[in-house]
Tab-separated table of C-alpha atoms in Angstrom:
chain	number	residue	atom	x	y	z
A	29	MET	CA	-7.009	1.892	26.324
A	30	VAL	CA	-4.352	-0.594	27.386
A	31	THR	CA	-0.876	0.251	28.612
A	32	ILE	CA	2.024	-2.183	28.573
A	33	VAL	CA	5.212	-1.524	30.474
A	34	LEU	CA	7.951	-3.604	28.904
A	35	PRO	CA	11.070	-4.697	30.779
A	36	PRO	CA	14.148	-2.870	29.505
A	37	VAL	CA	15.638	-5.781	27.569
A	38	THR	CA	18.054	-5.107	24.718
A	39	LEU	CA	17.213	-7.193	21.662
A	40	ARG	CA	20.511	-7.158	19.815
A	41	ARG	CA	23.401	-6.193	22.047
A	42	GLN	CA	24.111	-5.388	25.652
A	43	ALA	CA	24.720	-1.717	26.342
A	44	SER	CA	28.115	-0.763	27.727
A	45	PRO	CA	28.314	0.511	31.321
A	46	MET	CA	29.074	4.036	30.078
A	47	SER	CA	26.046	4.195	27.773
A	48	ARG	CA	22.390	4.589	28.530
A	49	THR	CA	19.671	2.968	26.424
A	50	ILE	CA	16.930	5.328	25.358
A	51	PHE	CA	13.608	3.524	25.216
A	52	PHE	CA	10.616	4.452	23.107
A	53	GLU	CA	6.961	4.914	23.898
A	54	VAL	CA	4.551	3.709	21.244
A	55	GLU	CA	0.946	4.857	21.118
A	56	VAL	CA	-1.385	2.918	18.813
A	57	LEU	CA	-4.570	4.678	17.653
A	58	ASP	CA	-7.468	3.448	15.581
A	59	ALA	CA	-7.006	4.955	12.096
A	60	LYS	CA	-10.730	5.673	11.715
A	61	THR	CA	-11.876	6.817	15.152
A	62	ARG	CA	-8.490	8.058	16.494
A	63	GLU	CA	-9.304	6.142	19.670
A	64	GLN	CA	-6.265	5.031	21.639
A	65	LEU	CA	-6.031	1.245	21.523
A	66	CYS	CA	-2.863	0.755	23.537
A	67	PHE	CA	0.231	2.477	24.896
A	68	LEU	CA	3.520	0.564	24.910
A	69	ASP	CA	6.082	1.852	27.386
A	70	LYS	CA	9.847	1.151	27.398
A	71	VAL	CA	10.015	-0.290	23.900
A	72	GLU	CA	13.554	-1.228	22.902
A	73	PRO	CA	14.817	1.010	20.034
A	74	HIS	CA	15.873	-1.998	17.925
A	75	SER	CA	12.355	-3.423	18.005
A	76	THR	CA	10.776	-3.990	14.611
A	77	ILE	CA	7.263	-3.266	13.429
A	78	GLY	CA	6.742	-7.027	13.530
A	79	ASP	CA	7.634	-6.990	17.249
A	80	ILE	CA	5.098	-4.225	17.880
A	81	LYS	CA	2.429	-6.180	16.003
A	82	SER	CA	3.154	-9.213	18.172
A	83	LEU	CA	2.740	-7.135	21.332
A	84	PHE	CA	-0.495	-5.673	19.960
A	85	TYR	CA	-1.730	-9.208	19.193
A	86	LYS	CA	-1.241	-10.211	22.847
A	87	LEU	CA	-3.664	-7.459	23.821
A	88	TYR	CA	-6.141	-8.081	21.002
A	89	PRO	CA	-6.045	-11.810	20.046
A	90	ASN	CA	-8.644	-11.289	17.305
A	91	TRP	CA	-6.198	-9.109	15.385
A	92	TYR	CA	-3.341	-11.469	14.580
A	93	PRO	CA	-0.272	-9.854	12.928
A	94	ALA	CA	-1.322	-10.723	9.352
A	95	ARG	CA	-4.511	-8.680	9.842
A	96	GLN	CA	-2.701	-5.623	11.126
A	97	VAL	CA	-1.536	-2.559	9.217
A	98	LEU	CA	0.417	0.088	11.121
A	99	THR	CA	1.079	3.516	9.642
A	100	LEU	CA	2.552	6.793	10.838
A	101	ASP	CA	-0.332	8.726	9.307
A	102	PRO	CA	-4.030	7.765	9.187
A	103	LYS	CA	-3.891	7.714	5.380
A	104	GLY	CA	-0.192	6.938	5.071
A	105	LYS	CA	1.732	4.001	3.648
A	106	SER	CA	1.813	0.805	5.700
A	107	LEU	CA	5.007	0.074	7.617
A	108	ARG	CA	6.904	-3.106	6.721
A	109	ASP	CA	7.387	-5.724	9.414
A	110	GLU	CA	11.183	-5.546	9.129
A	111	GLU	CA	11.401	-1.774	9.666
A	112	ILE	CA	13.177	-0.809	12.889
A	113	LEU	CA	11.585	1.606	15.322
A	114	GLN	CA	14.594	3.880	15.810
A	115	SER	CA	15.018	4.278	12.034
A	116	LEU	CA	11.519	5.724	11.601
A	117	PRO	CA	10.973	9.511	11.385
A	118	VAL	CA	9.583	9.706	14.915
A	119	GLY	CA	10.817	10.900	18.279
A	120	THR	CA	11.047	8.768	21.389
A	121	THR	CA	7.259	8.858	21.528
A	122	ALA	CA	5.841	7.295	18.374
A	123	THR	CA	2.193	7.463	17.357
A	124	MET	CA	1.008	4.739	15.018
A	125	TYR	CA	-2.365	4.164	13.397
A	126	PHE	CA	-3.935	0.738	13.213
A	127	LYS	CA	-6.050	-0.655	10.376
A	128	ASP	CA	-7.706	-4.067	10.286
A	129	LEU	CA	-7.274	-5.936	6.985
A	130	GLY	CA	-9.911	-8.491	7.910
A	131	PRO	CA	-9.585	-12.292	7.895
A	132	GLN	CA	-6.508	-13.534	6.043
A	133	LEU	CA	-5.525	-16.714	4.216
A	134	GLY	CA	-2.011	-17.927	3.352
A	135	TRP	CA	-0.681	-17.787	-0.190
A	136	THR	CA	-0.791	-21.565	-0.660
A	137	THR	CA	-4.509	-21.570	0.086
A	138	VAL	CA	-5.005	-18.548	-2.165
A	139	PHE	CA	-3.277	-20.147	-5.159
A	140	PHE	CA	-5.056	-23.448	-4.611
A	141	ALA	CA	-8.472	-21.772	-4.479
A	142	GLU	CA	-7.798	-19.665	-7.574
A	143	ASN	CA	-6.674	-22.642	-9.662
A	144	ILE	CA	-8.855	-25.550	-8.582
A	145	GLY	CA	-12.021	-23.710	-9.648
A	146	PRO	CA	-11.127	-23.162	-13.333
A	147	LEU	CA	-9.867	-26.747	-13.593
A	148	LEU	CA	-13.148	-28.287	-12.421
A	149	ILE	CA	-15.488	-25.736	-14.000
A	150	TYR	CA	-14.016	-26.234	-17.464
A	151	LEU	CA	-14.455	-30.013	-17.208
A	152	LEU	CA	-18.155	-29.563	-16.384
A	153	PHE	CA	-18.656	-27.787	-19.689
A	154	TYR	CA	-16.444	-30.218	-21.608
A	155	PHE	CA	-18.493	-33.218	-20.476
A	156	ARG	CA	-21.666	-31.209	-21.069
A	157	VAL	CA	-23.351	-32.039	-17.795
A	158	PRO	CA	-27.125	-31.488	-17.796
A	159	TYR	CA	-28.660	-28.002	-17.578
A	160	ILE	CA	-25.675	-26.278	-19.236
A	161	TYR	CA	-26.791	-26.830	-22.827
A	162	SER	CA	-30.083	-28.321	-24.045
A	163	ASP	CA	-31.003	-31.750	-22.733
A	164	SER	CA	-30.330	-33.408	-26.086
A	165	TYR	CA	-26.626	-32.559	-25.738
A	166	ALA	CA	-26.206	-33.821	-22.163
A	167	PHE	CA	-23.024	-35.898	-21.790
A	168	THR	CA	-22.315	-35.773	-25.515
A	169	SER	CA	-18.930	-34.917	-27.014
A	170	SER	CA	-17.917	-32.463	-29.701
A	171	PRO	CA	-17.019	-33.827	-33.150
A	172	HIS	CA	-14.134	-31.358	-33.422
A	173	LYS	CA	-10.699	-32.553	-32.288
A	174	VAL	CA	-9.679	-29.032	-31.298
A	175	VAL	CA	-12.271	-29.059	-28.507
A	176	THR	CA	-10.616	-32.082	-26.907
A	177	THR	CA	-7.170	-30.598	-27.524
A	178	ALA	CA	-8.227	-27.363	-25.817
A	179	CYS	CA	-9.558	-29.310	-22.837
A	180	VAL	CA	-6.282	-31.226	-22.498
A	181	CYS	CA	-4.251	-27.999	-22.671
A	182	HIS	CA	-6.508	-26.151	-20.212
A	183	THR	CA	-6.467	-29.070	-17.759
A	184	PHE	CA	-2.697	-29.438	-18.067
A	185	HIS	CA	-2.170	-25.720	-17.433
A	186	TYR	CA	-4.109	-25.670	-14.183
A	187	LEU	CA	-2.780	-29.023	-12.982
A	188	LYS	CA	0.710	-27.614	-13.497
A	189	ARG	CA	-0.184	-24.548	-11.453
A	190	LEU	CA	-1.555	-26.697	-8.634
A	191	ILE	CA	1.563	-28.882	-8.621
A	192	GLU	CA	3.758	-25.769	-8.569
A	193	THR	CA	1.748	-24.402	-5.664
A	194	ILE	CA	2.427	-27.529	-3.622
A	195	PHE	CA	5.967	-28.459	-4.649
A	196	VAL	CA	7.703	-25.503	-6.337
A	197	HIS	CA	6.605	-22.098	-5.079
A	198	ARG	CA	8.250	-20.806	-1.920
A	199	PHE	CA	5.811	-18.432	-0.296
A	200	SER	CA	6.626	-15.836	2.311
A	201	HIS	CA	4.647	-15.631	5.527
A	202	GLY	CA	2.375	-13.081	3.859
A	203	SER	CA	-1.323	-13.516	3.351
A	204	MET	CA	-4.284	-12.121	1.425
A	205	PRO	CA	-7.549	-10.692	2.785
A	206	LEU	CA	-10.472	-13.087	2.473
A	207	ARG	CA	-12.551	-10.517	0.581
A	208	THR	CA	-9.782	-10.182	-2.026
A	209	ILE	CA	-9.624	-13.950	-2.436
A	210	VAL	CA	-13.369	-14.057	-3.084
A	211	LYS	CA	-13.003	-11.327	-5.723
A	212	ASN	CA	-10.090	-13.123	-7.406
A	213	CYS	CA	-11.929	-16.446	-7.425
A	214	LEU	CA	-14.987	-14.837	-8.990
A	215	TYR	CA	-12.742	-13.424	-11.703
A	216	TYR	CA	-10.879	-16.639	-12.532
A	217	TRP	CA	-13.833	-18.976	-12.065
A	218	GLY	CA	-16.185	-16.699	-13.973
A	219	PHE	CA	-13.871	-16.342	-16.952
A	220	SER	CA	-13.261	-20.088	-16.975
A	221	ALA	CA	-17.004	-20.709	-17.209
A	222	TRP	CA	-17.427	-18.060	-19.916
A	223	LEU	CA	-14.728	-19.344	-22.246
A	224	ALA	CA	-15.567	-23.007	-21.546
A	225	TYR	CA	-19.210	-22.377	-22.445
A	226	TYR	CA	-18.336	-21.201	-25.953
A	227	ILE	CA	-15.454	-23.599	-26.684
A	228	ASN	CA	-17.553	-26.631	-25.736
A	229	HIS	CA	-20.813	-25.330	-27.179
A	230	PRO	CA	-22.535	-27.662	-29.682
A	231	LEU	CA	-22.478	-24.844	-32.264
A	232	TYR	CA	-18.754	-24.116	-31.844
A	233	THR	CA	-16.837	-23.909	-35.127
A	234	PRO	CA	-13.124	-24.816	-35.370
A	235	PRO	CA	-10.373	-22.288	-36.280
A	236	SER	CA	-10.296	-20.749	-39.737
A	237	TYR	CA	-7.014	-22.363	-40.793
A	238	GLY	CA	-7.873	-25.785	-39.424
A	239	GLU	CA	-5.272	-28.204	-38.084
A	240	LEU	CA	-2.324	-26.079	-39.198
A	241	GLN	CA	-3.447	-23.249	-36.916
A	242	VAL	CA	-4.056	-25.673	-34.063
A	243	HIS	CA	-0.668	-27.391	-34.461
A	244	TYR	CA	1.277	-24.115	-34.384
A	245	ALA	CA	-0.729	-23.044	-31.338
A	246	ILE	CA	0.059	-26.344	-29.575
A	247	LEU	CA	3.767	-25.857	-30.262
A	248	LEU	CA	3.721	-22.335	-28.790
A	249	PHE	CA	1.648	-23.580	-25.843
A	250	VAL	CA	4.154	-26.322	-24.982
A	251	ILE	CA	7.126	-23.954	-25.264
A	252	CYS	CA	5.488	-21.374	-22.997
A	253	GLU	CA	4.402	-23.947	-20.415
A	254	LEU	CA	7.924	-25.387	-20.226
A	255	GLY	CA	9.346	-21.868	-20.044
A	256	ASN	CA	6.956	-20.815	-17.293
A	257	PHE	CA	7.773	-23.916	-15.251
A	258	SER	CA	11.520	-23.389	-15.749
A	259	ILE	CA	11.302	-19.798	-14.522
A	260	HIS	CA	9.266	-20.784	-11.465
A	261	LEU	CA	11.822	-23.488	-10.672
A	262	SER	CA	14.671	-21.000	-11.047
A	263	LEU	CA	12.967	-18.455	-8.772
A	264	SER	CA	12.266	-21.180	-6.219
A	265	HIS	CA	15.962	-22.126	-6.094
A	266	LEU	CA	16.909	-18.460	-5.741
A	267	ARG	CA	14.524	-17.943	-2.826
A	268	GLY	CA	15.612	-21.197	-1.251
A	269	ASP	CA	19.264	-20.120	-1.245
A	270	ARG	CA	20.191	-19.206	2.325
A	271	CYS	CA	22.853	-16.760	1.233
A	272	ARG	CA	22.492	-13.530	3.190
A	273	ASP	CA	22.942	-11.242	0.194
A	274	ARG	CA	19.822	-10.806	-1.901
A	275	ARG	CA	20.370	-11.403	-5.593
A	276	PHE	CA	18.359	-10.804	-8.717
A	277	PRO	CA	17.565	-13.803	-10.971
A	278	VAL	CA	19.949	-14.595	-13.809
A	279	PRO	CA	19.902	-17.070	-16.711
A	280	SER	CA	21.157	-20.608	-16.142
A	281	LYS	CA	22.106	-23.478	-18.462
A	282	ASN	CA	18.413	-24.110	-19.027
A	283	PRO	CA	17.614	-22.379	-22.378
A	284	PHE	CA	14.150	-21.389	-21.139
A	285	THR	CA	15.759	-19.193	-18.467
A	286	TRP	CA	17.661	-17.211	-21.107
A	287	MET	CA	14.631	-14.962	-21.239
A	288	PHE	CA	16.171	-13.369	-18.117
A	289	PHE	CA	18.651	-11.719	-20.497
A	290	PHE	CA	15.827	-9.543	-21.778
A	291	VAL	CA	13.035	-9.245	-19.180
A	292	SER	CA	12.703	-9.057	-15.414
A	293	CYS	CA	9.605	-11.255	-15.174
A	294	PRO	CA	9.807	-13.991	-17.837
A	295	ASN	CA	7.288	-16.049	-15.873
A	296	HIS	CA	4.681	-13.464	-16.884
A	297	THR	CA	6.049	-13.385	-20.441
A	298	TYR	CA	5.572	-17.134	-20.791
A	299	GLU	CA	2.156	-16.978	-19.095
A	300	VAL	CA	0.954	-14.413	-21.611
A	301	GLY	CA	2.356	-16.583	-24.401
A	302	THR	CA	0.407	-19.556	-23.061
A	303	TRP	CA	-2.895	-17.702	-23.289
A	304	VAL	CA	-2.057	-16.182	-26.678
A	305	SER	CA	-1.494	-19.708	-27.981
A	306	PHE	CA	-4.767	-20.858	-26.413
A	307	SER	CA	-6.553	-17.939	-28.096
A	308	VAL	CA	-5.090	-18.892	-31.464
A	309	MET	CA	-5.888	-22.563	-30.892
A	310	THR	CA	-9.560	-22.025	-30.059
A	311	GLN	CA	-10.185	-18.801	-32.026
A	312	CYS	CA	-12.636	-17.857	-29.296
A	313	LEU	CA	-13.401	-14.238	-28.331
A	314	PRO	CA	-13.804	-14.837	-24.547
A	315	VAL	CA	-10.324	-16.405	-24.471
A	316	ALA	CA	-8.897	-13.351	-26.255
A	317	VAL	CA	-10.581	-11.012	-23.753
A	318	PHE	CA	-9.220	-13.029	-20.835
A	319	THR	CA	-5.755	-12.968	-22.416
A	320	LEU	CA	-5.862	-9.192	-22.894
A	321	LEU	CA	-6.975	-8.494	-19.322
A	322	GLY	CA	-4.377	-10.921	-17.990
A	323	PHE	CA	-1.674	-9.217	-20.037
A	324	ILE	CA	-2.624	-5.808	-18.630
A	325	GLN	CA	-2.524	-7.060	-15.046
A	326	MET	CA	0.718	-9.003	-15.486
A	327	THR	CA	2.312	-5.947	-17.112
A	328	ILE	CA	1.462	-3.918	-14.011
A	329	TRP	CA	3.003	-6.589	-11.768
A	330	ALA	CA	6.073	-6.926	-13.985
A	331	LYS	CA	6.698	-3.170	-14.125
A	332	GLY	CA	6.462	-2.962	-10.350
A	333	LYS	CA	8.957	-5.815	-9.937
A	334	HIS	CA	11.247	-4.289	-12.556
A	335	ARG	CA	11.313	-0.936	-10.736
A	336	ALA	CA	11.997	-2.709	-7.443
A	337	TYR	CA	14.985	-4.543	-8.950
A	338	ILE	CA	16.406	-1.291	-10.322
A	339	ARG	CA	16.059	0.440	-6.951
A	340	GLU	CA	17.622	-2.431	-5.014
A	341	PHE	CA	20.483	-3.478	-7.285
A	342	LYS	CA	22.874	-0.885	-8.690
A	343	ASP	CA	24.352	-3.433	-11.118
A	344	TYR	CA	20.985	-4.498	-12.521
A	345	PRO	CA	21.262	-5.156	-16.299
A	346	ALA	CA	20.214	-2.074	-18.260
A	347	VAL	CA	19.064	-4.107	-21.254
A	348	ARG	CA	16.255	-5.750	-19.319
A	349	VAL	CA	12.702	-4.493	-19.561
A	350	ALA	CA	9.640	-5.627	-17.631
A	351	ILE	CA	7.764	-8.237	-19.678
A	352	ILE	CA	8.093	-7.951	-23.493
A	353	PRO	CA	11.708	-8.190	-24.718
A	354	LEU	CA	13.073	-4.873	-26.055
A	355	ILE	CA	9.615	-3.284	-25.971
A	356	LEU	CA	7.829	-3.158	-22.611
């Protein structure tokens, strides 16, 4: 057990001569063993959870703030870094429970890892490198134009996501546990290999309605990719605005952003549209399965964001839904 006695320094404002600052004591216990890890004395009441994590990190350098979760109950909800100590439902002696999230990686690294894999894996199948199909098909190409078209669209999609990761997205200082990244990469990389195997297979047959089906799918694909990029650009500008008041996203002069009139997360709407078009283009069952699972997950994310907007903004447009205009 480690005890820290902090100097009585006021973080935000100097107390008047007639007032007396009441300091807090913070006890941090291990959430599993209930063992006391540290005891912080004379903690300023305006200190945030982030400040407490920083103090904890000085005592335990292996547990940097991104790895830490602090709760008021062993099985309770994690406290946000911006929450202020005196606003919590505790007395002047606060007991908090610590959980280790494990090694963390930043969001830029996470997005890069999730997207670089599908890009490269798909190309391995497209060029039919040895040991994927029979030796007689090594480094051969498909006679069907749709196979090349699908490869161009798939490559473009993931190149766009990589470029957005580097130049467009504005990430917070958050992070993701390494074990979660591994799970996500297995999901995205595995599905990429599965659908690429069948689309580029020597026995692959083109769509039932031929070039007409492919051309309509290409048109929808291009529209959704442009829409997705436009929404990401709009969200990036919103997050980059240094205005103190938080605002919800609204449509701009860009017609692709007009989807904000109807849904809270049009980036997910366009992303689903992209994979629907790719499913139609290739008429491949693994692509349809990937699209369905992606739609379910993005619907969960969109509904959560939609509820958060409603809670935060009293003037949030009532006509908006989460992801599918007028429906869902």
